Amino acid sequence: IRLLRKMYDVKGIVTYADDGVGHVGTIYKASGFEYKGLTAVKSDFWIDGKIQQRGQTKGMNGEWKLRSRKHLFIKDFR
C-alpha cells in the first residue's frame, strides 16, 4: 500500500474477501480497512461448465447459479 501511494495519488482502496472459500477479511481488518458488510446476492448463468460472461441468455440451455457473497472492505485516504 505504501508503494502504491508513493507511485500514485490514491484516494482509497476497495477490496473483497470471498465468503465462498471461507475468507472473512482478517488481514484487511488488521490493516485498518473498514468493513462495509456483504455484497448483494447475485447469480451467474452457466453453460457447459462455464460462466456466460455477456450476452443473451434467453432460450439458451444453461442454468443460473448463485454466486458466493463477498465481504467488502474500504480504506479511505482522504
CSV table of C-alpha atoms in Angstrom, one decimal:
chain,number,residue,atom,x,y,z
A,1,ILE,CA,0.0,0.0,0.0
A,2,ARG,CA,2.9,2.4,0.8
A,3,LEU,CA,4.5,1.8,-2.6
A,4,LEU,CA,1.2,2.2,-4.4
A,5,ARG,CA,0.6,5.5,-2.6
A,6,LYS,CA,4.2,6.7,-3.4
A,7,MET,CA,3.6,6.0,-7.1
A,8,TYR,CA,0.0,7.3,-7.5
A,9,ASP,CA,-2.4,9.8,-5.9
A,10,VAL,CA,-4.5,7.1,-4.3
A,11,LYS,CA,-7.8,8.3,-2.7
A,12,GLY,CA,-8.7,4.9,-1.3
A,13,ILE,CA,-8.7,1.1,-1.8
A,14,VAL,CA,-11.7,-1.2,-2.2
A,15,THR,CA,-11.1,-4.9,-1.6
A,16,TYR,CA,-13.2,-8.1,-1.2
A,17,ALA,CA,-12.8,-11.3,0.8
A,18,ASP,CA,-14.6,-14.3,-0.7
A,19,ASP,CA,-17.0,-15.9,1.8
A,20,GLY,CA,-17.5,-18.8,-0.6
A,21,VAL,CA,-14.0,-20.1,0.2
A,22,GLY,CA,-14.0,-19.3,3.8
A,23,HIS,CA,-12.3,-15.9,3.7
A,24,VAL,CA,-13.5,-13.3,6.2
A,25,GLY,CA,-11.0,-10.5,5.7
A,26,THR,CA,-8.9,-10.9,8.8
A,27,ILE,CA,-5.8,-9.3,7.1
A,28,TYR,CA,-7.9,-6.4,5.9
A,29,LYS,CA,-9.2,-5.7,9.4
A,30,ALA,CA,-5.7,-5.9,10.8
A,31,SER,CA,-4.5,-3.4,8.2
A,32,GLY,CA,-7.1,-0.8,9.1
A,33,PHE,CA,-9.7,-1.4,6.4
A,34,GLU,CA,-13.3,-0.5,7.3
A,35,TYR,CA,-15.7,-3.4,7.0
A,36,LYS,CA,-18.8,-2.4,4.9
A,37,GLY,CA,-20.8,-5.7,5.0
A,38,LEU,CA,-21.6,-8.4,2.5
A,39,THR,CA,-22.2,-7.7,-1.2
A,40,ALA,CA,-25.6,-8.2,-2.6
A,41,VAL,CA,-26.8,-11.7,-3.7
A,42,LYS,CA,-26.0,-12.3,-7.3
A,43,SER,CA,-26.2,-15.2,-9.7
A,44,ASP,CA,-24.3,-16.2,-12.9
A,45,PHE,CA,-25.6,-18.0,-16.0
A,46,TRP,CA,-23.6,-21.2,-16.6
A,47,ILE,CA,-23.4,-23.1,-19.9
A,48,ASP,CA,-21.4,-26.3,-20.3
A,49,GLY,CA,-19.5,-25.7,-17.0
A,50,LYS,CA,-18.5,-22.1,-17.9
A,51,ILE,CA,-19.9,-18.7,-17.0
A,52,GLN,CA,-21.7,-16.9,-19.8
A,53,GLN,CA,-19.9,-13.5,-19.3
A,54,ARG,CA,-22.1,-11.4,-21.5
A,55,GLY,CA,-24.9,-11.5,-24.0
A,56,GLN,CA,-28.2,-13.1,-24.3
A,57,THR,CA,-29.3,-16.0,-22.0
A,58,LYS,CA,-32.9,-16.3,-23.1
A,59,GLY,CA,-33.6,-19.6,-24.9
A,60,MET,CA,-30.1,-20.9,-24.1
A,61,ASN,CA,-29.6,-24.3,-22.5
A,62,GLY,CA,-27.9,-23.4,-19.2
A,63,GLU,CA,-28.6,-22.7,-15.6
A,64,TRP,CA,-28.5,-19.8,-13.1
A,65,LYS,CA,-26.2,-20.5,-10.1
A,66,LEU,CA,-25.9,-18.3,-7.0
A,67,ARG,CA,-22.5,-16.6,-6.7
A,68,SER,CA,-20.8,-16.5,-3.3
A,69,ARG,CA,-21.1,-13.3,-1.4
A,70,LYS,CA,-18.1,-11.1,-0.7
A,71,HIS,CA,-17.0,-9.2,2.4
A,72,LEU,CA,-16.4,-5.6,1.3
A,73,PHE,CA,-13.6,-3.5,2.9
A,74,ILE,CA,-12.6,0.1,2.2
A,75,LYS,CA,-9.5,2.1,3.2
A,76,ASP,CA,-10.1,5.8,2.7
A,77,PHE,CA,-7.0,8.1,2.5
A,78,ARG,CA,-8.9,11.4,2.2
